[in-house]
Amino acid sequence: LCHETDEGYAYGYRGSLLSRLAVAALHMNEQDLARQAIEIRRVYHRPGMMPMASAAILRGLLRVHNVTQALEVLDDELALPMEG
């Protein structure tokens, strides 16, 4: 899902699938895979990011005591839009 598919995969649901992958990876303590899914989701699927999925990712990151990345995700998603 991270490396073998393009942006149009799953008819626009790829961002949601990446969120679910990140949460599942965190449950399995696969933090590298979760980090990749979160980054791809942030870069390619920002307009479609759902608050429920973001909350699940934050809970997962906090569950594995990755507070630094949880705060980065929170700051990134709550940031004001850039000018221009």
N, CA, C and O atoms as a CHARMM CRD file, in Angstrom:
* protein
*
  336
    1    1 LEU  N      0.82700  -1.19400   0.00000 PROA 1      0.00000
    2    1 LEU  CA     0.00000   0.00000   0.00000 PROA 1      0.00000
    3    1 LEU  C      0.87000   1.25700   0.00000 PROA 1      0.00000
    4    1 LEU  O      0.52600   2.26000  -0.62400 PROA 1      0.00000
    5    2 CYS  N      1.97800   1.19300   0.69200 PROA 2      0.00000
    6    2 CYS  CA     2.84100   2.37700   0.76600 PROA 2      0.00000
    7    2 CYS  C      3.65700   2.58200  -0.50100 PROA 2      0.00000
    8    2 CYS  O      3.85000   3.71300  -0.94600 PROA 2      0.00000
    9    3 HSD  N      4.13600   1.48700  -1.08100 PROA 3      0.00000
   10    3 HSD  CA     5.09900   1.64100  -2.17700 PROA 3      0.00000
   11    3 HSD  C      4.61100   1.08900  -3.51900 PROA 3      0.00000
   12    3 HSD  O      5.18000   1.42300  -4.55800 PROA 3      0.00000
   13    4 GLU  N      3.58400   0.26200  -3.51700 PROA 4      0.00000
   14    4 GLU  CA     3.16300  -0.40400  -4.74700 PROA 4      0.00000
   15    4 GLU  C      1.91300   0.19200  -5.37300 PROA 4      0.00000
   16    4 GLU  O      1.46600  -0.29300  -6.41200 PROA 4      0.00000
   17    5 THR  N      1.33600   1.22400  -4.77600 PROA 5      0.00000
   18    5 THR  CA     0.10900   1.80800  -5.31700 PROA 5      0.00000
   19    5 THR  C      0.29800   3.29300  -5.59100 PROA 5      0.00000
   20    5 THR  O      1.18300   3.93500  -5.02600 PROA 5      0.00000
   21    6 ASP  N     -0.55100   3.83300  -6.47100 PROA 6      0.00000
   22    6 ASP  CA    -0.46800   5.26400  -6.76400 PROA 6      0.00000
   23    6 ASP  C     -1.57600   6.00600  -6.01700 PROA 6      0.00000
   24    6 ASP  O     -2.34400   5.40800  -5.26400 PROA 6      0.00000
   25    7 GLU  N     -1.64300   7.31200  -6.23900 PROA 7      0.00000
   26    7 GLU  CA    -2.59300   8.16000  -5.50500 PROA 7      0.00000
   27    7 GLU  C     -4.05000   7.81600  -5.78100 PROA 7      0.00000
   28    7 GLU  O     -4.90200   8.03200  -4.91900 PROA 7      0.00000
   29    8 GLY  N     -4.35500   7.29100  -6.95300 PROA 8      0.00000
   30    8 GLY  CA    -5.73200   6.99000  -7.31200 PROA 8      0.00000
   31    8 GLY  C     -6.19200   5.60500  -6.89700 PROA 8      0.00000
   32    8 GLY  O     -7.32000   5.21200  -7.19600 PROA 8      0.00000
   33    9 TYR  N     -5.34800   4.87000  -6.22200 PROA 9      0.00000
   34    9 TYR  CA    -5.68800   3.50900  -5.79900 PROA 9      0.00000
   35    9 TYR  C     -6.92600   3.51500  -4.89000 PROA 9      0.00000
   36    9 TYR  O     -7.07900   4.40400  -4.05200 PROA 9      0.00000
   37   10 ALA  N     -7.78400   2.54900  -5.05500 PROA 10     0.00000
   38   10 ALA  CA    -8.97700   2.33700  -4.22200 PROA 10     0.00000
   39   10 ALA  C     -9.98200   3.48200  -4.35600 PROA 10     0.00000
   40   10 ALA  O    -10.69200   3.80800  -3.40400 PROA 10     0.00000
   41   11 TYR  N    -10.03700   4.08200  -5.53200 PROA 11     0.00000
   42   11 TYR  CA   -11.04600   5.10300  -5.83200 PROA 11     0.00000
   43   11 TYR  C    -11.10700   6.22200  -4.80200 PROA 11     0.00000
   44   11 TYR  O    -12.19700   6.63600  -4.40600 PROA 11     0.00000
   45   12 GLY  N     -9.97500   6.70800  -4.37000 PROA 12     0.00000
   46   12 GLY  CA    -9.93500   7.82500  -3.44200 PROA 12     0.00000
   47   12 GLY  C     -9.92400   7.44600  -1.98000 PROA 12     0.00000
   48   12 GLY  O     -9.91500   8.32300  -1.11600 PROA 12     0.00000
   49   13 TYR  N     -9.92400   6.17000  -1.68600 PROA 13     0.00000
   50   13 TYR  CA    -9.91200   5.73100  -0.28800 PROA 13     0.00000
   51   13 TYR  C     -8.52100   5.36900   0.20600 PROA 13     0.00000
   52   13 TYR  O     -8.37600   4.84100   1.30900 PROA 13     0.00000
   53   14 ARG  N     -7.50800   5.64000  -0.58300 PROA 14     0.00000
   54   14 ARG  CA    -6.14200   5.27500  -0.19800 PROA 14     0.00000
   55   14 ARG  C     -5.72300   5.97500   1.09600 PROA 14     0.00000
   56   14 ARG  O     -5.05900   5.36900   1.93700 PROA 14     0.00000
   57   15 GLY  N     -6.10300   7.23800   1.26400 PROA 15     0.00000
   58   15 GLY  CA    -5.76900   7.95900   2.49700 PROA 15     0.00000
   59   15 GLY  C     -6.36100   7.29000   3.71800 PROA 15     0.00000
   60   15 GLY  O     -5.70200   7.17800   4.75200 PROA 15     0.00000
   61   16 SER  N     -7.60400   6.84300   3.60300 PROA 16     0.00000
   62   16 SER  CA    -8.25800   6.13900   4.70300 PROA 16     0.00000
   63   16 SER  C     -7.56300   4.80200   4.97300 PROA 16     0.00000
   64   16 SER  O     -7.35500   4.41900   6.12400 PROA 16     0.00000
   65   17 LEU  N     -7.21000   4.10300   3.90000 PROA 17     0.00000
   66   17 LEU  CA    -6.51000   2.83100   4.07700 PROA 17     0.00000
   67   17 LEU  C     -5.14600   3.03700   4.72900 PROA 17     0.00000
   68   17 LEU  O     -4.72200   2.22600   5.55200 PROA 17     0.00000
   69   18 LEU  N     -4.46400   4.11300   4.36800 PROA 18     0.00000
   70   18 LEU  CA    -3.17300   4.40700   4.99300 PROA 18     0.00000
   71   18 LEU  C     -3.34400   4.70300   6.48000 PROA 18     0.00000
   72   18 LEU  O     -2.50700   4.30500   7.29000 PROA 18     0.00000
   73   19 SER  N     -4.41400   5.39400   6.84100 PROA 19     0.00000
   74   19 SER  CA    -4.69100   5.65400   8.25700 PROA 19     0.00000
   75   19 SER  C     -4.89000   4.35100   9.00700 PROA 19     0.00000
   76   19 SER  O     -4.34300   4.15800  10.09300 PROA 19     0.00000
   77   20 ARG  N     -5.67100   3.46700   8.42600 PROA 20     0.00000
   78   20 ARG  CA    -5.93800   2.17100   9.06600 PROA 20     0.00000
   79   20 ARG  C     -4.66100   1.33500   9.15400 PROA 20     0.00000
   80   20 ARG  O     -4.42600   0.64400  10.14600 PROA 20     0.00000
   81   21 LEU  N     -3.84500   1.40600   8.10800 PROA 21     0.00000
   82   21 LEU  CA    -2.57100   0.69800   8.13100 PROA 21     0.00000
   83   21 LEU  C     -1.68500   1.22800   9.25000 PROA 21     0.00000
   84   21 LEU  O     -1.05200   0.44900   9.96200 PROA 21     0.00000
   85   22 ALA  N     -1.63700   2.53800   9.41000 PROA 22     0.00000
   86   22 ALA  CA    -0.81400   3.13200  10.46300 PROA 22     0.00000
   87   22 ALA  C     -1.28000   2.67700  11.84200 PROA 22     0.00000
   88   22 ALA  O     -0.46100   2.32400  12.69100 PROA 22     0.00000
   89   23 VAL  N     -2.57700   2.68300  12.06500 PROA 23     0.00000
   90   23 VAL  CA    -3.11800   2.26400  13.36600 PROA 23     0.00000
   91   23 VAL  C     -2.82300   0.78300  13.60400 PROA 23     0.00000
   92   23 VAL  O     -2.39400   0.40400  14.69400 PROA 23     0.00000
   93   24 ALA  N     -3.04700  -0.04800  12.59900 PROA 24     0.00000
   94   24 ALA  CA    -2.77100  -1.48500  12.74900 PROA 24     0.00000
   95   24 ALA  C     -1.28100  -1.72900  12.99600 PROA 24     0.00000
   96   24 ALA  O     -0.91600  -2.55900  13.82900 PROA 24     0.00000
   97   25 ALA  N     -0.42900  -1.01400  12.27900 PROA 25     0.00000
   98   25 ALA  CA     1.01300  -1.17300  12.46500 PROA 25     0.00000
   99   25 ALA  C      1.42500  -0.77500  13.87600 PROA 25     0.00000
  100   25 ALA  O      2.28200  -1.42100  14.47900 PROA 25     0.00000
  101   26 LEU  N      0.82400   0.27700  14.40200 PROA 26     0.00000
  102   26 LEU  CA     1.14300   0.69000  15.77300 PROA 26     0.00000
  103   26 LEU  C      0.69100  -0.36500  16.77900 PROA 26     0.00000
  104   26 LEU  O      1.37100  -0.59400  17.77900 PROA 26     0.00000
  105   27 HSD  N     -0.44400  -1.00600  16.52800 PROA 27     0.00000
  106   27 HSD  CA    -0.90900  -2.09000  17.40500 PROA 27     0.00000
  107   27 HSD  C      0.06900  -3.25900  17.40000 PROA 27     0.00000
  108   27 HSD  O      0.21800  -3.96200  18.39900 PROA 27     0.00000
  109   28 MET  N      0.73300  -3.45700  16.26600 PROA 28     0.00000
  110   28 MET  CA     1.68500  -4.56800  16.14200 PROA 28     0.00000
  111   28 MET  C      3.11500  -4.12900  16.42900 PROA 28     0.00000
  112   28 MET  O      4.05800  -4.89500  16.23000 PROA 28     0.00000
  113   29 ASN  N      3.27200  -2.90000  16.89500 PROA 29     0.00000
  114   29 ASN  CA     4.57400  -2.31900  17.23400 PROA 29     0.00000
  115   29 ASN  C      5.51000  -2.23900  16.01600 PROA 29     0.00000
  116   29 ASN  O      6.72500  -2.39300  16.14400 PROA 29     0.00000
  117   30 GLU  N      4.93200  -1.99800  14.85200 PROA 30     0.00000
  118   30 GLU  CA     5.69700  -1.78600  13.61900 PROA 30     0.00000
  119   30 GLU  C      5.75700  -0.28200  13.36500 PROA 30     0.00000
  120   30 GLU  O      5.08600   0.23400  12.47200 PROA 30     0.00000
  121   31 GLN  N      6.56400   0.41200  14.15700 PROA 31     0.00000
  122   31 GLN  CA     6.56300   1.86700  14.11600 PROA 31     0.00000
  123   31 GLN  C      7.12700   2.43100  12.82000 PROA 31     0.00000
  124   31 GLN  O      6.71300   3.50900  12.39500 PROA 31     0.00000
  125   32 ASP  N      8.06000   1.73300  12.18000 PROA 32     0.00000
  126   32 ASP  CA     8.60000   2.22900  10.91000 PROA 32     0.00000
  127   32 ASP  C      7.52900   2.22100   9.82200 PROA 32     0.00000
  128   32 ASP  O      7.40400   3.18500   9.06600 PROA 32     0.00000
  129   33 LEU  N      6.75900   1.14200   9.74100 PROA 33     0.00000
  130   33 LEU  CA     5.68200   1.05100   8.76100 PROA 33     0.00000
  131   33 LEU  C      4.62100   2.11000   9.04100 PROA 33     0.00000
  132   33 LEU  O      4.11300   2.75000   8.11900 PROA 33     0.00000
  133   34 ALA  N      4.29200   2.29000  10.31000 PROA 34     0.00000
  134   34 ALA  CA     3.30900   3.31400  10.68900 PROA 34     0.00000
  135   34 ALA  C      3.80300   4.69700  10.29400 PROA 34     0.00000
  136   34 ALA  O      3.03200   5.50500   9.77400 PROA 34     0.00000
  137   35 ARG  N      5.07100   4.97600  10.53300 PROA 35     0.00000
  138   35 ARG  CA     5.64600   6.28300  10.19100 PROA 35     0.00000
  139   35 ARG  C      5.56900   6.52800   8.68300 PROA 35     0.00000
  140   35 ARG  O      5.25900   7.63900   8.25200 PROA 35     0.00000
  141   36 GLN  N      5.85000   5.49400   7.87800 PROA 36     0.00000
  142   36 GLN  CA     5.76600   5.63600   6.42200 PROA 36     0.00000
  143   36 GLN  C      4.32900   5.92400   5.98500 PROA 36     0.00000
  144   36 GLN  O      4.09300   6.80700   5.16100 PROA 36     0.00000
  145   37 ALA  N      3.37300   5.17900   6.54000 PROA 37     0.00000
  146   37 ALA  CA     1.97100   5.37900   6.17300 PROA 37     0.00000
  147   37 ALA  C      1.49800   6.77400   6.56400 PROA 37     0.00000
  148   37 ALA  O      0.76500   7.41400   5.81000 PROA 37     0.00000
  149   38 ILE  N      1.90900   7.24700   7.72900 PROA 38     0.00000
  150   38 ILE  CA     1.51200   8.58700   8.18300 PROA 38     0.00000
  151   38 ILE  C      2.10000   9.64800   7.26100 PROA 38     0.00000
  152   38 ILE  O      1.41800  10.60900   6.90500 PROA 38     0.00000
  153   39 GLU  N      3.34600   9.48300   6.87900 PROA 39     0.00000
  154   39 GLU  CA     3.99900  10.47000   6.01400 PROA 39     0.00000
  155   39 GLU  C      3.37100  10.49600   4.61800 PROA 39     0.00000
  156   39 GLU  O      3.12300  11.57100   4.07300 PROA 39     0.00000
  157   40 ILE  N      3.11700   9.33100   4.04300 PROA 40     0.00000
  158   40 ILE  CA     2.48500   9.27800   2.71400 PROA 40     0.00000
  159   40 ILE  C      1.09700   9.89600   2.76900 PROA 40     0.00000
  160   40 ILE  O      0.69800  10.62900   1.86500 PROA 40     0.00000
  161   41 ARG  N      0.36800   9.59800   3.82800 PROA 41     0.00000
  162   41 ARG  CA    -0.96600  10.17500   4.01000 PROA 41     0.00000
  163   41 ARG  C     -0.88100  11.69000   4.10900 PROA 41     0.00000
  164   41 ARG  O     -1.70300  12.39600   3.52600 PROA 41     0.00000
  165   42 ARG  N      0.09700  12.19200   4.83300 PROA 42     0.00000
  166   42 ARG  CA     0.24900  13.63400   5.01500 PROA 42     0.00000
  167   42 ARG  C      0.59800  14.32600   3.70100 PROA 42     0.00000
  168   42 ARG  O      0.06000  15.38900   3.39300 PROA 42     0.00000
  169   43 VAL  N      1.49100  13.72700   2.93500 PROA 43     0.00000
  170   43 VAL  CA     1.97500  14.36100   1.70100 PROA 43     0.00000
  171   43 VAL  C      0.94000  14.29500   0.57500 PROA 43     0.00000
  172   43 VAL  O      0.69800  15.29600  -0.09900 PROA 43     0.00000
  173   44 TYR  N      0.32500  13.12000   0.36200 PROA 44     0.00000
  174   44 TYR  CA    -0.51400  12.93000  -0.81700 PROA 44     0.00000
  175   44 TYR  C     -2.02200  13.03900  -0.55700 PROA 44     0.00000
  176   44 TYR  O     -2.79300  13.22300  -1.49900 PROA 44     0.00000
  177   45 HSD  N     -2.44700  12.92900   0.68900 PROA 45     0.00000
  178   45 HSD  CA    -3.88200  12.87100   0.95100 PROA 45     0.00000
  179   45 HSD  C     -4.33000  13.87800   1.99900 PROA 45     0.00000
  180   45 HSD  O     -5.31300  13.64700   2.70300 PROA 45     0.00000
  181   46 ARG  N     -3.62400  14.98200   2.10600 PROA 46     0.00000
  182   46 ARG  CA    -3.95200  16.00400   3.10700 PROA 46     0.00000
  183   46 ARG  C     -5.39200  16.51300   2.99000 PROA 46     0.00000
  184   46 ARG  O     -6.06300  16.63200   4.01500 PROA 46     0.00000
  185   47 PRO  N     -5.90000  16.82000   1.78500 PROA 47     0.00000
  186   47 PRO  CA    -7.26200  17.37700   1.71800 PROA 47     0.00000
  187   47 PRO  C     -8.34400  16.42500   2.23300 PROA 47     0.00000
  188   47 PRO  O     -9.39600  16.87400   2.68800 PROA 47     0.00000
  189   48 GLY  N     -8.09500  15.13500   2.16400 PROA 48     0.00000
  190   48 GLY  CA    -9.11500  14.17400   2.56700 PROA 48     0.00000
  191   48 GLY  C     -8.90300  13.57300   3.94700 PROA 48     0.00000
  192   48 GLY  O     -9.54500  12.58100   4.29100 PROA 48     0.00000
  193   49 MET  N     -8.01600  14.15500   4.74100 PROA 49     0.00000
  194   49 MET  CA    -7.74500  13.57400   6.05600 PROA 49     0.00000
  195   49 MET  C     -8.94500  13.78600   6.97300 PROA 49     0.00000
  196   49 MET  O     -9.40900  14.91100   7.16400 PROA 49     0.00000
  197   50 MET  N     -9.43300  12.69400   7.53300 PROA 50     0.00000
  198   50 MET  CA   -10.60500  12.73100   8.40400 PROA 50     0.00000
  199   50 MET  C    -10.17400  12.83000   9.86200 PROA 50     0.00000
  200   50 MET  O     -9.22100  12.16400  10.26800 PROA 50     0.00000
  201   51 PRO  N    -10.86200  13.65200  10.65800 PROA 51     0.00000
  202   51 PRO  CA   -10.49900  13.81600  12.06800 PROA 51     0.00000
  203   51 PRO  C    -10.53000  12.50700  12.86300 PROA 51     0.00000
  204   51 PRO  O     -9.72200  12.31300  13.77200 PROA 51     0.00000
  205   52 MET  N    -11.45700  11.61500  12.52200 PROA 52     0.00000
  206   52 MET  CA   -11.55200  10.34100  13.24900 PROA 52     0.00000
  207   52 MET  C    -10.30400   9.49600  13.02400 PROA 52     0.00000
  208   52 MET  O     -9.80000   8.85900  13.94900 PROA 52     0.00000
  209   53 ALA  N     -9.81000   9.49500  11.78900 PROA 53     0.00000
  210   53 ALA  CA    -8.60800   8.72700  11.47400 PROA 53     0.00000
  211   53 ALA  C     -7.39700   9.34600  12.16300 PROA 53     0.00000
  212   53 ALA  O     -6.53800   8.63400  12.68300 PROA 53     0.00000
  213   54 SER  N     -7.33300  10.67400  12.16200 PROA 54     0.00000
  214   54 SER  CA    -6.22300  11.35600  12.82900 PROA 54     0.00000
  215   54 SER  C     -6.23200  11.06300  14.32300 PROA 54     0.00000
  216   54 SER  O     -5.17800  10.85900  14.92400 PROA 54     0.00000
  217   55 ALA  N     -7.41700  11.04200  14.92200 PROA 55     0.00000
  218   55 ALA  CA    -7.52500  10.75700  16.35600 PROA 55     0.00000
  219   55 ALA  C     -7.07000   9.33400  16.64900 PROA 55     0.00000
  220   55 ALA  O     -6.41500   9.09300  17.66400 PROA 55     0.00000
  221   56 ALA  N     -7.40600   8.39100  15.77800 PROA 56     0.00000
  222   56 ALA  CA    -6.98100   7.00600  15.97500 PROA 56     0.00000
  223   56 ALA  C     -5.46300   6.88300  15.87400 PROA 56     0.00000
  224   56 ALA  O     -4.84300   6.13500  16.62900 PROA 56     0.00000
  225   57 ILE  N     -4.87100   7.62000  14.94000 PROA 57     0.00000
  226   57 ILE  CA    -3.40700   7.60600  14.80800 PROA 57     0.00000
  227   57 ILE  C     -2.76000   8.20100  16.04900 PROA 57     0.00000
  228   57 ILE  O     -1.78600   7.65600  16.56700 PROA 57     0.00000
  229   58 LEU  N     -3.30000   9.31600  16.52700 PROA 58     0.00000
  230   58 LEU  CA    -2.74700   9.94000  17.73900 PROA 58     0.00000
  231   58 LEU  C     -2.84000   8.98600  18.92900 PROA 58     0.00000
  232   58 LEU  O     -1.87600   8.84800  19.68300 PROA 58     0.00000
  233   59 ARG  N     -3.97700   8.33200  19.10700 PROA 59     0.00000
  234   59 ARG  CA    -4.11900   7.37000  20.20900 PROA 59     0.00000
  235   59 ARG  C     -3.11100   6.24500  20.07700 PROA 59     0.00000
  236   59 ARG  O     -2.51200   5.82300  21.06600 PROA 59     0.00000
  237   60 GLY  N     -2.92000   5.75700  18.85100 PROA 60     0.00000
  238   60 GLY  CA    -1.94800   4.69000  18.62200 PROA 60     0.00000
  239   60 GLY  C     -0.53100   5.12100  18.94900 PROA 60     0.00000
  240   60 GLY  O      0.22200   4.38100  19.58400 PROA 60     0.00000
  241   61 LEU  N     -0.16900   6.32000  18.51500 PROA 61     0.00000
  242   61 LEU  CA     1.17900   6.82800  18.81600 PROA 61     0.00000
  243   61 LEU  C      1.38200   6.99900  20.31500 PROA 61     0.00000
  244   61 LEU  O      2.44600   6.67200  20.84100 PROA 61     0.00000
  245   62 LEU  N      0.37500   7.50800  20.99900 PROA 62     0.00000
  246   62 LEU  CA     0.49200   7.68600  22.44500 PROA 62     0.00000
  247   62 LEU  C      0.51900   6.33500  23.16300 PROA 62     0.00000
  248   62 LEU  O      1.18400   6.19200  24.18900 PROA 62     0.00000
  249   63 ARG  N     -0.19300   5.35500  22.63400 PROA 63     0.00000
  250   63 ARG  CA    -0.21700   4.01700  23.23200 PROA 63     0.00000
  251   63 ARG  C      1.17000   3.37900  23.23300 PROA 63     0.00000
  252   63 ARG  O      1.52700   2.65600  24.16400 PROA 63     0.00000
  253   64 VAL  N      1.95700   3.65200  22.17600 PROA 64     0.00000
  254   64 VAL  CA     3.31300   3.08100  22.11000 PROA 64     0.00000
  255   64 VAL  C      4.35800   4.07000  22.64000 PROA 64     0.00000
  256   64 VAL  O      5.55900   3.90500  22.42500 PROA 64     0.00000
  257   65 HSD  N      3.86800   5.09700  23.33600 PROA 65     0.00000
  258   65 HSD  CA     4.72900   6.09200  23.99800 PROA 65     0.00000
  259   65 HSD  C      5.58500   6.89100  23.02400 PROA 65     0.00000
  260   65 HSD  O      6.70500   7.28400  23.35000 PROA 65     0.00000
  261   66 ASN  N      5.05400   7.12800  21.83000 PROA 66     0.00000
  262   66 ASN  CA     5.74600   7.95300  20.83600 PROA 66     0.00000
  263   66 ASN  C      5.11200   9.34500  20.87400 PROA 66     0.00000
  264   66 ASN  O      4.44200   9.77400  19.93400 PROA 66     0.00000
  265   67 VAL  N      5.34300  10.02500  21.97900 PROA 67     0.00000
  266   67 VAL  CA     4.71800  11.32300  22.22800 PROA 67     0.00000
  267   67 VAL  C      5.22900  12.37400  21.24800 PROA 67     0.00000
  268   67 VAL  O      4.45900  13.21900  20.79000 PROA 67     0.00000
  269   68 THR  N      6.50700  12.33100  20.92600 PROA 68     0.00000
  270   68 THR  CA     7.09200  13.31900  20.01300 PROA 68     0.00000
  271   68 THR  C      6.39800  13.30000  18.66300 PROA 68     0.00000
  272   68 THR  O      6.00200  14.34900  18.15500 PROA 68     0.00000
  273   69 GLN  N      6.24800  12.12000  18.07600 PROA 69     0.00000
  274   69 GLN  CA     5.58600  12.04500  16.76800 PROA 69     0.00000
  275   69 GLN  C      4.10300  12.37100  16.89200 PROA 69     0.00000
  276   69 GLN  O      3.53100  12.96800  15.98000 PROA 69     0.00000
  277   70 ALA  N      3.47300  11.99800  17.98700 PROA 70     0.00000
  278   70 ALA  CA     2.06000  12.34000  18.18700 PROA 70     0.00000
  279   70 ALA  C      1.87700  13.85500  18.19000 PROA 70     0.00000
  280   70 ALA  O      0.93800  14.37300  17.58400 PROA 70     0.00000
  281   71 LEU  N      2.77100  14.56000  18.86900 PROA 71     0.00000
  282   71 LEU  CA     2.68600  16.02300  18.89500 PROA 71     0.00000
  283   71 LEU  C      2.97300  16.62200  17.51700 PROA 71     0.00000
  284   71 LEU  O      2.38000  17.63500  17.14700 PROA 71     0.00000
  285   72 GLU  N      3.87800  16.00200  16.75900 PROA 72     0.00000
  286   72 GLU  CA     4.15900  16.47400  15.39600 PROA 72     0.00000
  287   72 GLU  C      2.92600  16.32000  14.51300 PROA 72     0.00000
  288   72 GLU  O      2.58500  17.22700  13.75300 PROA 72     0.00000
  289   73 VAL  N      2.26000  15.17300  14.61300 PROA 73     0.00000
  290   73 VAL  CA     1.04000  14.95000  13.82600 PROA 73     0.00000
  291   73 VAL  C     -0.02800  15.95800  14.23600 PROA 73     0.00000
  292   73 VAL  O     -0.69800  16.54000  13.38300 PROA 73     0.00000
  293   74 LEU  N     -0.18200  16.16100  15.52800 PROA 74     0.00000
  294   74 LEU  CA    -1.17600  17.10200  16.03200 PROA 74     0.00000
  295   74 LEU  C     -0.87900  18.52400  15.55900 PROA 74     0.00000
  296   74 LEU  O     -1.77800  19.21900  15.08500 PROA 74     0.00000
  297   75 ASP  N      0.36500  18.95700  15.68300 PROA 75     0.00000
  298   75 ASP  CA     0.74700  20.29600  15.22200 PROA 75     0.00000
  299   75 ASP  C      0.54700  20.44900  13.71600 PROA 75     0.00000
  300   75 ASP  O      0.08200  21.49100  13.25400 PROA 75     0.00000
  301   76 ASP  N      0.89300  19.42700  12.95600 PROA 76     0.00000
  302   76 ASP  CA     0.76800  19.48600  11.50600 PROA 76     0.00000
  303   76 ASP  C     -0.68800  19.59100  11.08200 PROA 76     0.00000
  304   76 ASP  O     -1.01500  20.35900  10.17700 PROA 76     0.00000
  305   77 GLU  N     -1.55200  18.84100  11.71500 PROA 77     0.00000
  306   77 GLU  CA    -2.94800  18.80400  11.27800 PROA 77     0.00000
  307   77 GLU  C     -3.75900  19.96700  11.82800 PROA 77     0.00000
  308   77 GLU  O     -4.81700  20.29000  11.28700 PROA 77     0.00000
  309   78 LEU  N     -3.28800  20.59300  12.88200 PROA 78     0.00000
  310   78 LEU  CA    -3.99900  21.76700  13.42700 PROA 78     0.00000
  311   78 LEU  C     -3.39700  23.08000  12.97700 PROA 78     0.00000
  312   78 LEU  O     -3.88900  24.14800  13.34100 PROA 78     0.00000
  313   79 ALA  N     -2.33900  23.01300  12.19200 PROA 79     0.00000
  314   79 ALA  CA    -1.67000  24.23200  11.73900 PROA 79     0.00000
  315   79 ALA  C     -2.58500  25.05400  10.83800 PROA 79     0.00000
  316   79 ALA  O     -3.40000  24.51500  10.08900 PROA 79     0.00000
  317   80 LEU  N     -2.43000  26.35600  10.93000 PROA 80     0.00000
  318   80 LEU  CA    -3.17400  27.26100  10.05400 PROA 80     0.00000
  319   80 LEU  C     -2.63400  27.14500   8.63500 PROA 80     0.00000
  320   80 LEU  O     -1.44800  26.87400   8.44900 PROA 80     0.00000
  321   81 PRO  N     -3.48000  27.34500   7.63500 PROA 81     0.00000
  322   81 PRO  CA    -3.00900  27.26500   6.24400 PROA 81     0.00000
  323   81 PRO  C     -1.92700  28.32700   5.98400 PROA 81     0.00000
  324   81 PRO  O     -1.96100  29.43300   6.52500 PROA 81     0.00000
  325   82 MET  N     -0.97500  27.94200   5.13700 PROA 82     0.00000
  326   82 MET  CA     0.08400  28.87500   4.75600 PROA 82     0.00000
  327   82 MET  C     -0.47100  29.94700   3.83600 PROA 82     0.00000
  328   82 MET  O     -1.38500  29.68300   3.05400 PROA 82     0.00000
  329   83 GLU  N      0.06400  31.13500   3.92000 PROA 83     0.00000
  330   83 GLU  CA    -0.38800  32.21300   3.04000 PROA 83     0.00000
  331   83 GLU  C      0.10900  31.98200   1.62700 PROA 83     0.00000
  332   83 GLU  O      1.19800  31.44700   1.41600 PROA 83     0.00000
  333   84 GLY  N     -0.70800  32.39500   0.65300 PROA 84     0.00000
  334   84 GLY  CA    -0.27900  32.33100  -0.73900 PROA 84     0.00000
  335   84 GLY  C     -0.62800  31.11900  -1.39100 PROA 84     0.00000
  336   84 GLY  O     -0.32200  30.94100  -2.57000 PROA 84     0.00000
